[in-house]
Short mmCIF file of N, CA and C and ligand atoms in Angstrom, two decimals:
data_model
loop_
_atom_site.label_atom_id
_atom_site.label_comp_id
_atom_site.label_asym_id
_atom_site.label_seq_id
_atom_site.Cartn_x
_atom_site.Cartn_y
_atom_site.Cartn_z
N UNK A 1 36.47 -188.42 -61.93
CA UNK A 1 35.48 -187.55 -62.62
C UNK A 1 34.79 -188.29 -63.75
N UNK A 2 35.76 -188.94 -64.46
CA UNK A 2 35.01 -190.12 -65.62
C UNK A 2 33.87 -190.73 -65.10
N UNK A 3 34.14 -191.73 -64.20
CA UNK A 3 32.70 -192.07 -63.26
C UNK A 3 31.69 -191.45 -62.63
N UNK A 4 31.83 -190.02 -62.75
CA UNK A 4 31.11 -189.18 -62.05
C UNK A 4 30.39 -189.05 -63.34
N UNK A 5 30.72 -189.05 -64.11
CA UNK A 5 29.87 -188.61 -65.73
C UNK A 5 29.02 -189.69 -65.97
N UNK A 6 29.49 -190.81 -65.92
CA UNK A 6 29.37 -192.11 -66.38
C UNK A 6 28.04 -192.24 -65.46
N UNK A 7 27.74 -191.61 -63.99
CA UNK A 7 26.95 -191.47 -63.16
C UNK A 7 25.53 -190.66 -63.99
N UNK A 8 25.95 -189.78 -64.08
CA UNK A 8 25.23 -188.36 -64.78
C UNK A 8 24.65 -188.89 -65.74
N UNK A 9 25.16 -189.70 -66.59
CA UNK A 9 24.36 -189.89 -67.83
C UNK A 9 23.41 -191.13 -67.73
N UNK A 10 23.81 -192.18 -66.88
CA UNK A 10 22.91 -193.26 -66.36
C UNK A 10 21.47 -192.50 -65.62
N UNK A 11 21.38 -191.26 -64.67
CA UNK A 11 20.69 -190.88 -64.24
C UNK A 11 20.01 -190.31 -65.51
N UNK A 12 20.55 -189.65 -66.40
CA UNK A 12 19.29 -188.87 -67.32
C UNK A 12 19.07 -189.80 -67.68
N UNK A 13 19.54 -190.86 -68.57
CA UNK A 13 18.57 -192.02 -69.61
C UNK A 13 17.31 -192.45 -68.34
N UNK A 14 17.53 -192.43 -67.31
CA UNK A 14 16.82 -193.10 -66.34
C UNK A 14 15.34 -192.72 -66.55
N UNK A 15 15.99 -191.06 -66.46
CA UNK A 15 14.71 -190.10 -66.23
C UNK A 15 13.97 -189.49 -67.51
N UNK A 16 14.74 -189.88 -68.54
CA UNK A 16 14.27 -189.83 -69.76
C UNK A 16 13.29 -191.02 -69.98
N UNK A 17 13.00 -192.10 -69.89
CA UNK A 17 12.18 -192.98 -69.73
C UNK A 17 10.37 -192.54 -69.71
N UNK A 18 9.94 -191.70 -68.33
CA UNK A 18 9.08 -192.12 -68.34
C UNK A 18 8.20 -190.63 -68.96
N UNK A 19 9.37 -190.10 -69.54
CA UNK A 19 8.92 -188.48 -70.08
C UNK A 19 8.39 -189.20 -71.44
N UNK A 20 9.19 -190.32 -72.03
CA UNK A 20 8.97 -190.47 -73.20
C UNK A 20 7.29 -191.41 -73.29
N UNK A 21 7.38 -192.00 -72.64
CA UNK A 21 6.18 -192.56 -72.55
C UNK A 21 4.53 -191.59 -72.36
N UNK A 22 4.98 -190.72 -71.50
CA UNK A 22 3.91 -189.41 -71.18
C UNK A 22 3.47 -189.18 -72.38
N UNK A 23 4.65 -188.87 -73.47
CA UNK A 23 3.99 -188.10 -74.30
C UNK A 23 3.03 -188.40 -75.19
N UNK A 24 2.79 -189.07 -76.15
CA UNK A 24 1.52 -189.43 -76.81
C UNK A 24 0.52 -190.07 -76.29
N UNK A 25 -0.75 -189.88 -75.98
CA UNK A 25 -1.17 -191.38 -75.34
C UNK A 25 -2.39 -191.31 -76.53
N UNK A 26 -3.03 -191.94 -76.43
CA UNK A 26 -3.98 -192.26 -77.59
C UNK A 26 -4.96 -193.59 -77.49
N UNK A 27 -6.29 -193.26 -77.81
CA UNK A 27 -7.50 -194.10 -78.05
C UNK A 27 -7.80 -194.46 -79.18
N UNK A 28 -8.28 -195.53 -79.96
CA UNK A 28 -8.54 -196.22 -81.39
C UNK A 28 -10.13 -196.03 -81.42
N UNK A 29 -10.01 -195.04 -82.35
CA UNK A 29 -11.63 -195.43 -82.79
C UNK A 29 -12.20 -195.54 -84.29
N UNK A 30 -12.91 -196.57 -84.64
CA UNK A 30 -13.03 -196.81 -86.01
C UNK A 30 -13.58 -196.14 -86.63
N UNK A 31 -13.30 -195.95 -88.04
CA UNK A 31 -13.98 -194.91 -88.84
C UNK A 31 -14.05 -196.00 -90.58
N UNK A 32 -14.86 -195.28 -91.35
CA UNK A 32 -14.61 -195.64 -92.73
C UNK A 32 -14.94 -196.87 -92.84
N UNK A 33 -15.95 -197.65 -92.07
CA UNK A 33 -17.29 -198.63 -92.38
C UNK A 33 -17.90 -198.78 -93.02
N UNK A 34 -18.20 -199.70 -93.80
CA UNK A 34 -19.43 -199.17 -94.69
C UNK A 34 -20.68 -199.55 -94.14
N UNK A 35 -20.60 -200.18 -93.19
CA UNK A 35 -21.41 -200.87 -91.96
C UNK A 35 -21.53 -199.92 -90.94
N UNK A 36 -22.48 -198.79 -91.03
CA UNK A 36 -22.45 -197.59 -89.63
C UNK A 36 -22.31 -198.32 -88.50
N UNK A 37 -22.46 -199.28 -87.92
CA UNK A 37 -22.61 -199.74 -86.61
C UNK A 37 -21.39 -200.11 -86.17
N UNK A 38 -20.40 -200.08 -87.02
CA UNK A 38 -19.02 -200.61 -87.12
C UNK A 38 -17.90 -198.98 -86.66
N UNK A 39 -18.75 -198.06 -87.34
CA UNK A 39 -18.04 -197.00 -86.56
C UNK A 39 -18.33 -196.67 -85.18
N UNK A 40 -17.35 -195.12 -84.92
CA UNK A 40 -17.05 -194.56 -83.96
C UNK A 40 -17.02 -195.41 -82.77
N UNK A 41 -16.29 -196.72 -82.87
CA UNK A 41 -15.59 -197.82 -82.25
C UNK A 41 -14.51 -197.70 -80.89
N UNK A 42 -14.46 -197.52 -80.02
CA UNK A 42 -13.33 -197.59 -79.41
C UNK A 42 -12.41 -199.08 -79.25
N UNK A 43 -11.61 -199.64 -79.13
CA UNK A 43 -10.96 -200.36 -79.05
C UNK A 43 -10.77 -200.81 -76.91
N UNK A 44 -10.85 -201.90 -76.73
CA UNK A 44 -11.20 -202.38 -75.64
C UNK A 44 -10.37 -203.52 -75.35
N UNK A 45 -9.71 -204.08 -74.53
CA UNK A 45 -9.13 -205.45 -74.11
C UNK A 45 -10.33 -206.07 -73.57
N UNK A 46 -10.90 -207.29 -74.22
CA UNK A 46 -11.61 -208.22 -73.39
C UNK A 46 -10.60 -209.87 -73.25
N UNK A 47 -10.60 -209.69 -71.72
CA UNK A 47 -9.91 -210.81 -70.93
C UNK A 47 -10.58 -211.83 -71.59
N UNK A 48 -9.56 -212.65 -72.00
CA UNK A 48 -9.63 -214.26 -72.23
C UNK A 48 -8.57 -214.75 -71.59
N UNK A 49 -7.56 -214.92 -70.80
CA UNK A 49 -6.73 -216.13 -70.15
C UNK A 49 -6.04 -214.91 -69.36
N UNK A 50 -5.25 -215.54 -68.27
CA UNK A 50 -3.92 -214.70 -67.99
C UNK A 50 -2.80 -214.22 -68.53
N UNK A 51 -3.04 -213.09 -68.87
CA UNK A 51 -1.93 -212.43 -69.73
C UNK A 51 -2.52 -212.13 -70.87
N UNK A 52 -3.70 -212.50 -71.39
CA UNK A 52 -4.15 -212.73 -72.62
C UNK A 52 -5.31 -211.81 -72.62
N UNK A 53 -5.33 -211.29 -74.29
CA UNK A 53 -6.84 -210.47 -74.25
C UNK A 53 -7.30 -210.04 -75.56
N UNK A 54 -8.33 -210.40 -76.09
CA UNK A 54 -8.66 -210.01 -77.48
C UNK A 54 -9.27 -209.02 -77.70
N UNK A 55 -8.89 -208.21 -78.57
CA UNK A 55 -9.34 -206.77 -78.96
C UNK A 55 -10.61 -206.72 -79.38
N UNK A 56 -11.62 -205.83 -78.44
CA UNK A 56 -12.90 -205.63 -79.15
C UNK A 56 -13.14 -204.16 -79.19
N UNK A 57 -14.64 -204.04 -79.34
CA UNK A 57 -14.79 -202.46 -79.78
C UNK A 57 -15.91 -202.01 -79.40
N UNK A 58 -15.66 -201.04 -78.49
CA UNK A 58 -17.28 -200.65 -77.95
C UNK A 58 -17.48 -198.97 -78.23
N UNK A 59 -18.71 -198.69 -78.17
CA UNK A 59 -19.24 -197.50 -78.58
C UNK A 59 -19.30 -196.41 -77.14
N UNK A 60 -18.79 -196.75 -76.32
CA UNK A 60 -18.70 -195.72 -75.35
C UNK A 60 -17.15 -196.20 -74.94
N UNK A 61 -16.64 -194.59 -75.53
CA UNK A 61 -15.18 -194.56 -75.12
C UNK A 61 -14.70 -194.30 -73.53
N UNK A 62 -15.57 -194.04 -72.76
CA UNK A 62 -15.54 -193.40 -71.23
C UNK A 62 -14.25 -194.29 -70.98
N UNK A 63 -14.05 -195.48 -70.76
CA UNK A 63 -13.20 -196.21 -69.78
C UNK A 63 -11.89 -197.30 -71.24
N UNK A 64 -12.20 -196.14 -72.60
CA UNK A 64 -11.13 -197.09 -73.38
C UNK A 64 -10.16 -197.15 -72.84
N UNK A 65 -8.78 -197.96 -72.79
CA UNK A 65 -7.30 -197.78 -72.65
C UNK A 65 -6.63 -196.77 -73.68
N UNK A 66 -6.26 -195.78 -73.02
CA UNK A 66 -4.95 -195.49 -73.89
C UNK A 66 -3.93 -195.80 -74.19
N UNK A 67 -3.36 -196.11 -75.76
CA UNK A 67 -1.86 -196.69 -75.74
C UNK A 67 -0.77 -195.37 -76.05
N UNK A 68 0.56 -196.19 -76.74
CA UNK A 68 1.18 -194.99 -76.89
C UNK A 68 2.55 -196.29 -77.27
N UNK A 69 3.25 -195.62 -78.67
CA UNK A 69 3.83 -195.95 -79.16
C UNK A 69 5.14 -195.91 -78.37
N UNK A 70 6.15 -196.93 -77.99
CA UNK A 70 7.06 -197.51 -77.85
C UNK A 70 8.41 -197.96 -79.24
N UNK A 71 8.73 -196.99 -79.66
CA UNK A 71 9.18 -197.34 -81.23
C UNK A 71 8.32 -197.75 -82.00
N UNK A 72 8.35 -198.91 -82.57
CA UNK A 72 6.80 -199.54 -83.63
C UNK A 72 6.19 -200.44 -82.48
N UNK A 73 6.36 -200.39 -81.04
CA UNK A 73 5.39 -201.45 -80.73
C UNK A 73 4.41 -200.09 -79.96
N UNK A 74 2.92 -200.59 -79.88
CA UNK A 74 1.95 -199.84 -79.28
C UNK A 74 1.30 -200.40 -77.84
N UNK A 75 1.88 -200.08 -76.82
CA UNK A 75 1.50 -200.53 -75.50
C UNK A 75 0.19 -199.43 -74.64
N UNK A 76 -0.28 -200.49 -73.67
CA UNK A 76 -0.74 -199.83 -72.84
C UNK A 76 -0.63 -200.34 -71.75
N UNK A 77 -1.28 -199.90 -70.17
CA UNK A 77 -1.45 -199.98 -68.99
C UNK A 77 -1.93 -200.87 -68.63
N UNK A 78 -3.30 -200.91 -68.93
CA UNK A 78 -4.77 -201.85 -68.47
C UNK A 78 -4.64 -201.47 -66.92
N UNK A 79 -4.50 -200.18 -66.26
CA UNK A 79 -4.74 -200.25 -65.05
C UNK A 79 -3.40 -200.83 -64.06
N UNK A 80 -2.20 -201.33 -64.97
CA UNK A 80 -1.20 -202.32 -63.95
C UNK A 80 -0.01 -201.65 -64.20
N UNK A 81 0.59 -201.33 -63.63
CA UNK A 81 2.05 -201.04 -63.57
C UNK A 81 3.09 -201.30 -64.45
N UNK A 82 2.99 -202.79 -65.62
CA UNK A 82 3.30 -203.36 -66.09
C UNK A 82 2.84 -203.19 -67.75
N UNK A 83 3.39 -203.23 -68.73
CA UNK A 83 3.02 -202.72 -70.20
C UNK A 83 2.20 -204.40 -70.71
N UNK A 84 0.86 -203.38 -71.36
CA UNK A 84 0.77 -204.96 -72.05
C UNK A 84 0.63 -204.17 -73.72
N UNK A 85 0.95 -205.51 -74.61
CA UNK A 85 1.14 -204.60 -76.28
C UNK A 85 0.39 -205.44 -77.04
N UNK A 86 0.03 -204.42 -77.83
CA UNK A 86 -1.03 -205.18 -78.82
C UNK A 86 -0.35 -205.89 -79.98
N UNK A 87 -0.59 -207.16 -80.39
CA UNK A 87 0.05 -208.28 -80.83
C UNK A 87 -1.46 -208.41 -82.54
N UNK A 88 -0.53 -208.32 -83.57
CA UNK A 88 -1.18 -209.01 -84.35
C UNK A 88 -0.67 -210.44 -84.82
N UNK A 89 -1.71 -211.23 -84.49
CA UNK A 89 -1.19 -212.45 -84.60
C UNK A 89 -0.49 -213.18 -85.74
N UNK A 90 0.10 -213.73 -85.50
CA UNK A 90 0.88 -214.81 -86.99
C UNK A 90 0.06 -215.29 -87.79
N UNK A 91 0.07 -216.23 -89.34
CA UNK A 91 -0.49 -216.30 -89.83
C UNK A 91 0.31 -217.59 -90.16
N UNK A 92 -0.26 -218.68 -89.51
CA UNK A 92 -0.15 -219.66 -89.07
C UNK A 92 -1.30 -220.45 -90.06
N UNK A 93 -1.95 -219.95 -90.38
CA UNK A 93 -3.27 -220.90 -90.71
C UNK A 93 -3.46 -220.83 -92.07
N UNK A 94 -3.06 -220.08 -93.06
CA UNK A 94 -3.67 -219.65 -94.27
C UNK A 94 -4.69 -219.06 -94.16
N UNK A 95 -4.73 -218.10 -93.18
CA UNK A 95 -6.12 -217.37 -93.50
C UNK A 95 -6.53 -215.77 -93.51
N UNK A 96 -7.50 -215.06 -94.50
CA UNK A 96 -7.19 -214.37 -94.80
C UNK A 96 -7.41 -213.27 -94.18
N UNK A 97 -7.70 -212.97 -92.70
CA UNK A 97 -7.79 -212.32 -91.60
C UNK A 97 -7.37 -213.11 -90.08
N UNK A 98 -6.94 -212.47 -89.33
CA UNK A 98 -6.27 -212.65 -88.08
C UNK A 98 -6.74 -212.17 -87.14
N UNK A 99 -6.33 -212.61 -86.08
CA UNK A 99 -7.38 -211.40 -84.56
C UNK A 99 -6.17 -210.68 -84.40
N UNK A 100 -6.14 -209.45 -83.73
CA UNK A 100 -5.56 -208.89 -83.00
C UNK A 100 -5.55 -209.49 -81.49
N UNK A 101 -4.63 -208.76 -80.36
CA UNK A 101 -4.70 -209.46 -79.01
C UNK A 101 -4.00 -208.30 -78.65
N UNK A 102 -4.28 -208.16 -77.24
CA UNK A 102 -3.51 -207.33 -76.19
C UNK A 102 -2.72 -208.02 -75.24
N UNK A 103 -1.71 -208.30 -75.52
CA UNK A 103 -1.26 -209.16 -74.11
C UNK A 103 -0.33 -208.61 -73.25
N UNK A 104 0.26 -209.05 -72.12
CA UNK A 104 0.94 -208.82 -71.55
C UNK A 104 2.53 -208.86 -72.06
N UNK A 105 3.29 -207.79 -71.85
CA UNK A 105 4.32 -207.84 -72.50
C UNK A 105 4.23 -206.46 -73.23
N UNK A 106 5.65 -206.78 -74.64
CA UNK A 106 6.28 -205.99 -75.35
C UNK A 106 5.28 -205.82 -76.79
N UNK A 107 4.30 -206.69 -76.81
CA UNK A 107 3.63 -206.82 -78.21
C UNK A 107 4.11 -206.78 -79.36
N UNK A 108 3.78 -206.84 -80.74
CA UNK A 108 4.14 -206.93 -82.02
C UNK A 108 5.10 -205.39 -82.44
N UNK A 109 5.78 -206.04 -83.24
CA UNK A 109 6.85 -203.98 -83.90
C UNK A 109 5.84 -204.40 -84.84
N UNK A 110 5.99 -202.77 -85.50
CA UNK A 110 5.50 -202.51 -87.05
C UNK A 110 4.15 -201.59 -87.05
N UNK A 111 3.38 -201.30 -85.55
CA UNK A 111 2.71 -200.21 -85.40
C UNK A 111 3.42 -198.63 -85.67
N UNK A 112 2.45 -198.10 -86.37
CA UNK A 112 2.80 -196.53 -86.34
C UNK A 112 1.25 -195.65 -87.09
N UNK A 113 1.62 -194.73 -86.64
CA UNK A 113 0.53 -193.65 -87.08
C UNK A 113 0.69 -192.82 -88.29
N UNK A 114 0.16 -192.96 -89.32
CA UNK A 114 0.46 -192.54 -90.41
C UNK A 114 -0.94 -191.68 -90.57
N UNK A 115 -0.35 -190.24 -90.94
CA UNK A 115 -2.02 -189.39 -90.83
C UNK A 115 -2.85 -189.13 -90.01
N UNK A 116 -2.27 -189.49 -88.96
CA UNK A 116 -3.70 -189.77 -87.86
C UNK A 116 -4.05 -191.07 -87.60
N UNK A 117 -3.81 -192.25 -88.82
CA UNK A 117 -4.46 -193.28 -88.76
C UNK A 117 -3.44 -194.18 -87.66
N UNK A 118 -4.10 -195.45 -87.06
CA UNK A 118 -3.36 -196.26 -86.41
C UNK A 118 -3.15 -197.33 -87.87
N UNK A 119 -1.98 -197.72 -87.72
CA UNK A 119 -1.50 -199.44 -89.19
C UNK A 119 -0.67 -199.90 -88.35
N UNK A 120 -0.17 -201.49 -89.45
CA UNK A 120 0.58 -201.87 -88.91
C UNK A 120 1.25 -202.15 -90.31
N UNK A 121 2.39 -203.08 -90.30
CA UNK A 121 3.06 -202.62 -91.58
C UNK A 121 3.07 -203.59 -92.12
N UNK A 122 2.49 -202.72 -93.72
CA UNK A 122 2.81 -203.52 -94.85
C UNK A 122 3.80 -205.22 -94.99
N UNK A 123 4.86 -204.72 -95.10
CA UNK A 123 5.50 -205.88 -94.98
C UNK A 123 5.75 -207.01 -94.23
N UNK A 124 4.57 -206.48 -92.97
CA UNK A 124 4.68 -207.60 -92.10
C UNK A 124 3.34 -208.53 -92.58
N UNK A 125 2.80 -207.44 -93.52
CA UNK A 125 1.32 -208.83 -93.82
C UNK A 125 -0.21 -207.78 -93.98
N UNK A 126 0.54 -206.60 -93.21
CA UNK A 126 -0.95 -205.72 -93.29
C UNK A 126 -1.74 -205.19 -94.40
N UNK A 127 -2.74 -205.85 -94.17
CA UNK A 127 -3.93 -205.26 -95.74
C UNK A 127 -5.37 -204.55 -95.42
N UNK A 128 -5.58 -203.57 -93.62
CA UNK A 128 -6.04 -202.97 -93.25
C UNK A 128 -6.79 -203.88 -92.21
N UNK A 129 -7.53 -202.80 -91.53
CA UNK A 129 -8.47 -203.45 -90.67
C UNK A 129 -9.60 -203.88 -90.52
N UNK A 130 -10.42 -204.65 -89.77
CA UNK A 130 -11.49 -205.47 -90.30
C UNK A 130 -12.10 -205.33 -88.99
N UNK A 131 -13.36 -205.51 -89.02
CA UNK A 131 -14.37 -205.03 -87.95
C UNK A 131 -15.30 -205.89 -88.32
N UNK A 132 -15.65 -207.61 -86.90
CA UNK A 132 -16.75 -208.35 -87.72
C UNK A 132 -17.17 -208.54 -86.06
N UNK A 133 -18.49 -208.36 -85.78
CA UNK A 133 -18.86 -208.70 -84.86
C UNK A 133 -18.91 -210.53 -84.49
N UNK A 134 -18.65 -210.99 -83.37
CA UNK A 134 -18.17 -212.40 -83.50
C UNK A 134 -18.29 -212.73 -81.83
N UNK A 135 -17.77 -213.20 -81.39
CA UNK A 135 -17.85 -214.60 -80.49
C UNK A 135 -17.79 -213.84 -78.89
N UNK A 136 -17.28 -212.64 -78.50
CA UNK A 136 -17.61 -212.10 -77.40
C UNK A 136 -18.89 -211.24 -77.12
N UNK A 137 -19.53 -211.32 -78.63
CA UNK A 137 -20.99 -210.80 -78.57
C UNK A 137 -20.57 -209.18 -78.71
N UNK A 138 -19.43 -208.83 -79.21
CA UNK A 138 -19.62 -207.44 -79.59
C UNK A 138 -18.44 -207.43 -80.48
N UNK A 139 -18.14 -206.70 -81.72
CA UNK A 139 -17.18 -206.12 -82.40
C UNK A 139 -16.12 -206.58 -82.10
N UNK A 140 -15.39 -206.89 -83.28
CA UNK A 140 -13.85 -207.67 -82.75
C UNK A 140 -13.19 -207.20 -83.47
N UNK A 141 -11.63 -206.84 -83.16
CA UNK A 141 -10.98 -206.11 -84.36
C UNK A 141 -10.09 -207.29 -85.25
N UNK A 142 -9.70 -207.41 -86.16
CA UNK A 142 -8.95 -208.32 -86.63
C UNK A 142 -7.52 -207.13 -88.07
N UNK A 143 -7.07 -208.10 -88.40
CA UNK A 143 -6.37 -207.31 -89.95
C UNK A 143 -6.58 -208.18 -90.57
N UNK A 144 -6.47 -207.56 -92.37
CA UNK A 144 -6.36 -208.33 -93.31
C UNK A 144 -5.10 -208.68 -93.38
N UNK A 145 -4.73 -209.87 -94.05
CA UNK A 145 -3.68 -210.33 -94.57
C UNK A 145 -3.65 -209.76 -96.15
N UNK A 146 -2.46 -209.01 -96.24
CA UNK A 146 -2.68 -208.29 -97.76
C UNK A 146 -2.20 -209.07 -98.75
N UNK A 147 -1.41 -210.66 -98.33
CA UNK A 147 -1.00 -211.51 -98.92
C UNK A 147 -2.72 -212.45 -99.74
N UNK A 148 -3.75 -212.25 -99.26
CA UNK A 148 -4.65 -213.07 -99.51
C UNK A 148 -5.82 -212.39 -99.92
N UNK A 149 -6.87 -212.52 -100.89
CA UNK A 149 -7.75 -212.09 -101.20
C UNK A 149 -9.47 -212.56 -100.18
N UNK A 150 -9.55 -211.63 -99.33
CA UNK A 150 -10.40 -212.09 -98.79
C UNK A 150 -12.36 -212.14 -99.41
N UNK A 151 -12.75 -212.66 -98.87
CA UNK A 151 -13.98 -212.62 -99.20
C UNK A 151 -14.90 -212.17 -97.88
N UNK A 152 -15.19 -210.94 -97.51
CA UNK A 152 -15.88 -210.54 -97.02
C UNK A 152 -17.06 -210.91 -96.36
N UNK A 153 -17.38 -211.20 -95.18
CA UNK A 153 -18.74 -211.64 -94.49
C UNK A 153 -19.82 -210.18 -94.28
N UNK A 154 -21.00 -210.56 -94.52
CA UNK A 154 -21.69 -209.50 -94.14
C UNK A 154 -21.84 -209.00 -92.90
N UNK A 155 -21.01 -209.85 -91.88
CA UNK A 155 -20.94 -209.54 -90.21
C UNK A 155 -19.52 -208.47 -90.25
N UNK A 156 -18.74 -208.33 -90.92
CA UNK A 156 -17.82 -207.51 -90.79
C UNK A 156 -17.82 -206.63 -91.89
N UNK A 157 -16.82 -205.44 -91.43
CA UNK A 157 -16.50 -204.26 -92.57
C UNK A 157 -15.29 -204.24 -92.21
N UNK A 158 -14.58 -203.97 -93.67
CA UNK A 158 -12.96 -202.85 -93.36
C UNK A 158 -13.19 -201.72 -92.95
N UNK A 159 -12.26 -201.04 -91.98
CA UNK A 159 -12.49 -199.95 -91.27
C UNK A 159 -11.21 -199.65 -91.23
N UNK A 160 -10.74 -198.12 -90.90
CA UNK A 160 -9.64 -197.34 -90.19
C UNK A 160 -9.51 -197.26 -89.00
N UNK A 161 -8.62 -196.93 -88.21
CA UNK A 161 -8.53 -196.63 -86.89
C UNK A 161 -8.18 -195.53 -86.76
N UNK A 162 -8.55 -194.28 -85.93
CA UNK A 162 -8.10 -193.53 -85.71
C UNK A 162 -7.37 -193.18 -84.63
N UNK A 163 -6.06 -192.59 -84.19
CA UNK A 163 -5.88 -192.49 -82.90
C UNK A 163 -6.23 -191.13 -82.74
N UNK A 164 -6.80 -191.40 -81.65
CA UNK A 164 -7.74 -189.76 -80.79
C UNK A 164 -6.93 -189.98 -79.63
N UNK A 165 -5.78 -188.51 -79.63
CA UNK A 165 -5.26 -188.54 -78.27
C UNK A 165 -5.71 -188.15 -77.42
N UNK A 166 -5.34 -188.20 -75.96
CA UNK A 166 -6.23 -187.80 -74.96
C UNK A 166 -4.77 -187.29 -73.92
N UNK A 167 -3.51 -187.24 -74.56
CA UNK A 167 -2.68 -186.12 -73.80
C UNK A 167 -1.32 -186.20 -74.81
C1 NAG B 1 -19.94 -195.40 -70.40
O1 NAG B 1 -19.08 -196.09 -69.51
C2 NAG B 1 -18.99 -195.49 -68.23
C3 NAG B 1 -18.02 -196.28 -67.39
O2 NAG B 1 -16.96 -196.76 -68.12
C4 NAG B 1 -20.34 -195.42 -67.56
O3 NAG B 1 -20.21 -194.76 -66.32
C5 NAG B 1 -21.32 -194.69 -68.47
O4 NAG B 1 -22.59 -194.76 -67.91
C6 NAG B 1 -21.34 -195.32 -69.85
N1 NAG B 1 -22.19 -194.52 -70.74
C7 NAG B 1 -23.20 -195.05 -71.45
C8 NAG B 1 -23.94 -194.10 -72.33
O5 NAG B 1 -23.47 -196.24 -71.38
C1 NAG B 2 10.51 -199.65 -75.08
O1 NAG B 2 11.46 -200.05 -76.05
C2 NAG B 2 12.75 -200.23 -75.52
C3 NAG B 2 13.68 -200.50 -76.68
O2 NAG B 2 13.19 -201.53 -77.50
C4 NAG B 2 12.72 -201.37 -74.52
O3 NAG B 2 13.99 -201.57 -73.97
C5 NAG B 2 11.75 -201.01 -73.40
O4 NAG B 2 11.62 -202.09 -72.52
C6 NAG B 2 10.39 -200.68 -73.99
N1 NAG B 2 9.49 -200.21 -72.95
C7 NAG B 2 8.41 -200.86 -72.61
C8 NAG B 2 7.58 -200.21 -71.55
O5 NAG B 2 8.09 -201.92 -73.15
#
């Protein structure tokens, strides 16, 4: 009977799995620009390598990805069977903004929704988000490093993210 339990409870964690995932799902869209063109942003994977993908931002949400929090990491689909997570990159360089990336995989901990808003955390380096149009020819998302005083380009604004769920 011990093993029969031992059975029972392997089957619920099983099936507990993909209930947990159902539940939040959620779209990023920017707000709090001081640059209007920088809002009502959706957040987008644009393919750069296999496995690889840098976060941009387009103004028609029709076909955004939805993610959905995984403890502090924030994953999504992209259409594949397989989770890919959004990764803020290391800070490798001394510099005082970073790209974001979507890649394949488990992505970065330290996402969560505070208020509505999408962050990532403080102590890992976060000093908000940054919105500079750049090198894929549309909106790119990046973070500040809150360790560094940045100096602002007139191609980008700090912005919020909002998550807008969609179930
Ligand atoms: C938004 O994107 C969808 C497909 O993702 C497309 O069918 C639609 O025409 C687009 N809307 C505008 C206003 O471009
Ligand atoms: C969600 O997090 C758990 C615990 O860290 C991990 O085992 C699981 O693989 C994650 N799920 C996905 C889809 O990444």
């Amino acid at each position: 009977m011990k093993f029969l339990a031992t059975i029972a409870v392997l089957a619920a964690t099983a099936m507990a799995n993909p209930v947990a995932r159902a539940t939040k799902e959620f779209q990023l869209k920017t707000f709090g620009a001081k640059n209007s063109h920088h809002n009502n942003l959706y957040v987008y994977a644009y393919h750069t390598g296999a496995g690889f993908n840098d976060a941009v931002l387009d103004k028609n949400g029709t076909s955004a990805p939805s993610f959905y929090l995984n403890g502090t990491t924030a994953l999504t689909a992209l259409g594949t069977d397989y989770p890919w997570g959004i990764i803020a990159t290391g800070d490798t360089n001394y510099a005082s903004w970073e790209p974001i990336e979507i890649n394949v995989g488990g992505g970065s901990e330290g996402f969560s929704i505070e208020k509505g808003n999408f962050v990532w955390s403080e102590a890992d380096g976060f000093g908000g988000w940054l919105v500079c149009d750049w090198y894929h020819n549309s909106p790119q998302l990046f973070y500040l490093n809150r360790y560094y005083t940045p100096t602002i380009p007139s191609s980008c604004s700090k912005a919020q993210l909002k998550a807008v769920y969609t179930k």
